[in-house]
Coordinates of C-alpha atoms in Angstrom, one line a residue:
Chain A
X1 CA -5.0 -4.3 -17.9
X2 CA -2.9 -6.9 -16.2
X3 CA 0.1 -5.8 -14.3
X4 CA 3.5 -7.0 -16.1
X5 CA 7.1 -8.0 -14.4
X6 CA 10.3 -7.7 -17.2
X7 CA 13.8 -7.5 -16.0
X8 CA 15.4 -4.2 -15.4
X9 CA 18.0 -4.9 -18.1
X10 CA 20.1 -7.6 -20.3
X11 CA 22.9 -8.1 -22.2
X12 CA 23.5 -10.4 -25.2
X13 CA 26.3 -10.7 -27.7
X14 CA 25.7 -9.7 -30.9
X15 CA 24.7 -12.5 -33.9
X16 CA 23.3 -14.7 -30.5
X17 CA 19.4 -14.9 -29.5
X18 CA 18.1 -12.9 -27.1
X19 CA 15.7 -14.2 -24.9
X20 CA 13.2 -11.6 -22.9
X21 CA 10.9 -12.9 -20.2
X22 CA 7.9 -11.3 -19.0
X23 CA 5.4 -12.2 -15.9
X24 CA 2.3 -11.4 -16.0
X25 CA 0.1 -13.8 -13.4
X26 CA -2.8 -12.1 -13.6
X27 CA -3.5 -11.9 -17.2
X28 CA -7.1 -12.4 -18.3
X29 CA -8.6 -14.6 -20.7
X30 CA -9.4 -12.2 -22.7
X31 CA -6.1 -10.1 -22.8
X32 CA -3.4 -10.3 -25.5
X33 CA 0.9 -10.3 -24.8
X34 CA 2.0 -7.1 -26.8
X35 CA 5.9 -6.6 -26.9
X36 CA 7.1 -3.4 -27.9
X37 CA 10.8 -1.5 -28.0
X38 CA 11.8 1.9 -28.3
X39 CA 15.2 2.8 -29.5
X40 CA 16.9 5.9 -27.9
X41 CA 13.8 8.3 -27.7
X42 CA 12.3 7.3 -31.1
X43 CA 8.6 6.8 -31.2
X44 CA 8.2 3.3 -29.6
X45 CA 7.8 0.0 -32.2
X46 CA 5.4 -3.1 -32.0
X47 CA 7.2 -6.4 -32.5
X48 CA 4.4 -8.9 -32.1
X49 CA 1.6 -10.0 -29.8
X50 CA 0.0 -13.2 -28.7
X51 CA -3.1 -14.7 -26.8
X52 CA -2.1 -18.4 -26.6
X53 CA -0.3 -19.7 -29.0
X54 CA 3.4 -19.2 -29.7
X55 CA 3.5 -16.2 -32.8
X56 CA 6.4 -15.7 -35.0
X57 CA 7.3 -13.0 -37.8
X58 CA 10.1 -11.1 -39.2
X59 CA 11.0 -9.7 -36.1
X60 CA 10.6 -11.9 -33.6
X61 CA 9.3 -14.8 -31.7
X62 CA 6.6 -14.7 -28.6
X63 CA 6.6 -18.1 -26.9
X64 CA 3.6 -18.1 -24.3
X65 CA 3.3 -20.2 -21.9
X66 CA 0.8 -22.9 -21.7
X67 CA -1.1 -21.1 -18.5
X68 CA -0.6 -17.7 -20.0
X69 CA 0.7 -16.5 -16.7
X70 CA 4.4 -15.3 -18.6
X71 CA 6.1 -15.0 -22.1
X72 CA 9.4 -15.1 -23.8
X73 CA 10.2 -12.3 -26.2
X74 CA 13.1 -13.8 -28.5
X75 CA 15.3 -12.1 -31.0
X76 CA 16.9 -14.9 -32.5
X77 CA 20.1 -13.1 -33.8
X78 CA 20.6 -10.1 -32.2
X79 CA 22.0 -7.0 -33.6
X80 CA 23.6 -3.7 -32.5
X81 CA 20.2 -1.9 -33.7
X82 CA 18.2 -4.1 -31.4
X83 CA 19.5 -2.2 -28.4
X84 CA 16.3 -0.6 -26.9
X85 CA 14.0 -0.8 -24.3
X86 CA 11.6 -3.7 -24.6
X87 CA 8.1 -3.4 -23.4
X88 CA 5.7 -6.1 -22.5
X89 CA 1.9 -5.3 -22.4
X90 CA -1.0 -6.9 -21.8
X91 CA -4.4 -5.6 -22.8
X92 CA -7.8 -6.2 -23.9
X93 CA -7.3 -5.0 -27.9
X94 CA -9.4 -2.2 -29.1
X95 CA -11.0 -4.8 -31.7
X96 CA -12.6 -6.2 -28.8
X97 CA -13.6 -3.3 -27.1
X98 CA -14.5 -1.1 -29.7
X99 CA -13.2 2.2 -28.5
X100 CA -9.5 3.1 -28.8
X101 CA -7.6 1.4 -25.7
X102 CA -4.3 2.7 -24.3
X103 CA -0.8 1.3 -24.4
X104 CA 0.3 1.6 -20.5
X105 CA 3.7 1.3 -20.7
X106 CA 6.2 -0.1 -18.0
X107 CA 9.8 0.6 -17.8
X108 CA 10.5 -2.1 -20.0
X109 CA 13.9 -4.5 -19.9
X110 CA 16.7 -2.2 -21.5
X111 CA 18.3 -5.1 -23.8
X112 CA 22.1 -4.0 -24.9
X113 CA 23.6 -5.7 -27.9
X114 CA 27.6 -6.4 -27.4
X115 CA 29.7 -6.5 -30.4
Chain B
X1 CA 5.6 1.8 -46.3
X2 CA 3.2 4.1 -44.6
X3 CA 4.1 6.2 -41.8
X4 CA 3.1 8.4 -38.7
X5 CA 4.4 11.9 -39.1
X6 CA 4.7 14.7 -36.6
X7 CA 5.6 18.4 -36.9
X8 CA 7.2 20.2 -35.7
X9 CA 10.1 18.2 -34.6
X10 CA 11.1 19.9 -31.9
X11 CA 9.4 23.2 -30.3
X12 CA 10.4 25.6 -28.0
X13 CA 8.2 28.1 -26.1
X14 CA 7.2 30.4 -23.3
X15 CA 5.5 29.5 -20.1
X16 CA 1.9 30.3 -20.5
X17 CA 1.8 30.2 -24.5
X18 CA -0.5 28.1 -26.4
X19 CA 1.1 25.4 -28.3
X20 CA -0.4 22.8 -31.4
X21 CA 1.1 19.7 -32.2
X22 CA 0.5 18.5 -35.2
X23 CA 0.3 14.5 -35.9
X24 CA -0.9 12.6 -39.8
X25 CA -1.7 9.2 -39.3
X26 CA -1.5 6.8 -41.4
X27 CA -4.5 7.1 -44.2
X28 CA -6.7 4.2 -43.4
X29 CA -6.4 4.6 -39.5
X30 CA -9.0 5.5 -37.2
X31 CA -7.9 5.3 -34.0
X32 CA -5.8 7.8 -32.6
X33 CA -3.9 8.5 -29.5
X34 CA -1.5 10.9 -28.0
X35 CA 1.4 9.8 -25.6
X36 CA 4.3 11.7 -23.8
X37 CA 7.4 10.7 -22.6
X38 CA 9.2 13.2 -20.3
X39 CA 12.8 12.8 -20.0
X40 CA 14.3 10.0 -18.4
X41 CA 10.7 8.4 -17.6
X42 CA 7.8 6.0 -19.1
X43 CA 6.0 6.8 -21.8
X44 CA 2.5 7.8 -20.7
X45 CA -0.6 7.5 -22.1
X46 CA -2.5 11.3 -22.9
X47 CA -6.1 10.3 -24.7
X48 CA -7.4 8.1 -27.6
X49 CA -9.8 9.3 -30.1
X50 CA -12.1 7.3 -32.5
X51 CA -15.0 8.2 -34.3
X52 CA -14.8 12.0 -33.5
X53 CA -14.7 12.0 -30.0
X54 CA -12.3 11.1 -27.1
X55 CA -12.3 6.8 -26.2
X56 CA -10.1 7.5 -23.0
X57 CA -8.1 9.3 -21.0
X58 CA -5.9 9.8 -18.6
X59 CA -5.3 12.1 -15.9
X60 CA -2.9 14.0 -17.1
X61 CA -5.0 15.4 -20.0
X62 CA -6.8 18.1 -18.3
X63 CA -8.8 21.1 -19.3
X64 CA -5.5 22.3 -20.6
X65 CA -5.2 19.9 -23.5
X66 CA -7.3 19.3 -26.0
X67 CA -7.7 17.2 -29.5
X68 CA -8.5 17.7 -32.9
X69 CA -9.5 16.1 -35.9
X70 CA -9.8 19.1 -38.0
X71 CA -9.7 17.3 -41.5
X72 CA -9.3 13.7 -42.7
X73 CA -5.8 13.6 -42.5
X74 CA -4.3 15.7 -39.4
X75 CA -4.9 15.2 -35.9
X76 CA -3.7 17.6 -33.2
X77 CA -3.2 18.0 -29.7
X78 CA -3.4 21.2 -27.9
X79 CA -1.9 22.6 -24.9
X80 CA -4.0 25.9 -23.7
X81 CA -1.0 27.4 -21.3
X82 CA 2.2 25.7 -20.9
X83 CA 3.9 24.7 -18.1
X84 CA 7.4 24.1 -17.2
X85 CA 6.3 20.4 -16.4
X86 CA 5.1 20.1 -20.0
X87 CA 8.1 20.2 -21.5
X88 CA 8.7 16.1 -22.6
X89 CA 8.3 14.1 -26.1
X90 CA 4.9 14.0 -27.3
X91 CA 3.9 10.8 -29.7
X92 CA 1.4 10.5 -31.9
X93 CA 0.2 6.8 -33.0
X94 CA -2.2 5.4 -34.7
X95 CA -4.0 2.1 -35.4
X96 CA -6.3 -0.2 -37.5
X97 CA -9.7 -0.6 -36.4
X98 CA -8.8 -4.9 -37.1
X99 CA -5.6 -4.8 -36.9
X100 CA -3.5 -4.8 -32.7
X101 CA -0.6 -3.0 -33.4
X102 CA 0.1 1.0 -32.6
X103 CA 2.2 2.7 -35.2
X104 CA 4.0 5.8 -33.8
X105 CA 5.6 8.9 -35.3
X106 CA 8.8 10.3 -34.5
X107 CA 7.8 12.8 -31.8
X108 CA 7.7 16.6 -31.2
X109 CA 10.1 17.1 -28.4
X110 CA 8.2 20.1 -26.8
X111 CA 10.4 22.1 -24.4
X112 CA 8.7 25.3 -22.2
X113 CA 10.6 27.9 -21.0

């Protein structure tokens, strides 16, 4: 799995976006963007993933850029609860590989919401 | 909405005892996996399971751990003889052969004495 780069940590004030970038230069054609956050030792939580084009639900957006070489996570109104650590993965899904891949997990971009 | 669960919640025991962590995933799953996250660090990546046997693993899960399937419904890790350096929050998640996305429980935070 491709090697990711995320800021150490960020602050946004709360009912603003917040906008989390992640490198990852080496991604593979075949390997997807997954962002994930855990909230104060709670079982971590998928957000969204990607492979080229931008991807948007109730959560979040995932803007990835056009060479696939880094993303934007963005919470476009950010609350108090959305204080967590934010991981950025990439991977080869277990769809396509069929056996059960791993989530390797970074140290994620600790994102604190100000009132 | 569906859910991981994981019992017990939190369990404390002696060095060298045998413990079993006990995970449900959700119904239609069938991939499984085990993580741990010791205090203060990542969260690592134990083993994966799918189709009755182990997918991958990592180094961590040695001859001391193993993982069940005993049923349809529960899937359990065990650890043979505990060590101090066990002690950590074990997850449990679980996924949809189509479908990308992990769903975790809430942790067992496992503590050895």
């Amino acid at each position: 799995d491709a090697k990711t780069t995320q800021p150490t940590s960020m602050d946004c004030a709360e009912g603003r976006a917040a906008n989390l970038p992640c490198n990852h230069s080496t991604i593979s054609g075949n390997e997807y963007v997954y962002w994930y956050r855990q909230i104060h030792s709670q079982g971590p939580q998928y957000i969204i993933h990607g492979l080229k084009n931008n991807e948007t639900n109730e959560m979040a957006s995932l803007i990835i850029t056009e060479d696939r070489k880094s993303s934007t996570l963005i919470l476009p109104h950010a609350t108090l609860r959305d204080t967590a650590v934010y991981y950025c993965i990439v991977r080869v899904p277990s769809r396509n590989s069929g056996s059960a891949r791993q989530l390797t997990f970074g140290s994620g971009t600790q994102l604190t919401v100000l009132p | 909405e569906p859910e991981v669960t994981q019992t017990p919640s939190h369990q404390v025991t002696q060095m060298g005892q045998e413990v079993i962590l006990r995970c449900v995933p959700i119904s239609n799953h069938l991939y499984f996996y085990w993580y741990r996250q010791i205090l203060g660090q990542k969260v690592e990546f134990l083993v994966s399971f799918y189709n009755n046997e182990i997918s991958e693993k990592s180094e961590i899960f040695d001859d001391q751990f193993s993982v069940e399937r005993p049923d349809g419904s529960n899937f359990t890790l065990k650890i043979r003889s505990t060590k101090l350096e066990d002690s950590a929050m074990y997850f449990c998640a679980s996924s949809e052969v189509v479908r990308h996305e992990q769903f975790f429980g809430p942790g067992t935070r496992l503590t050895v004495l």
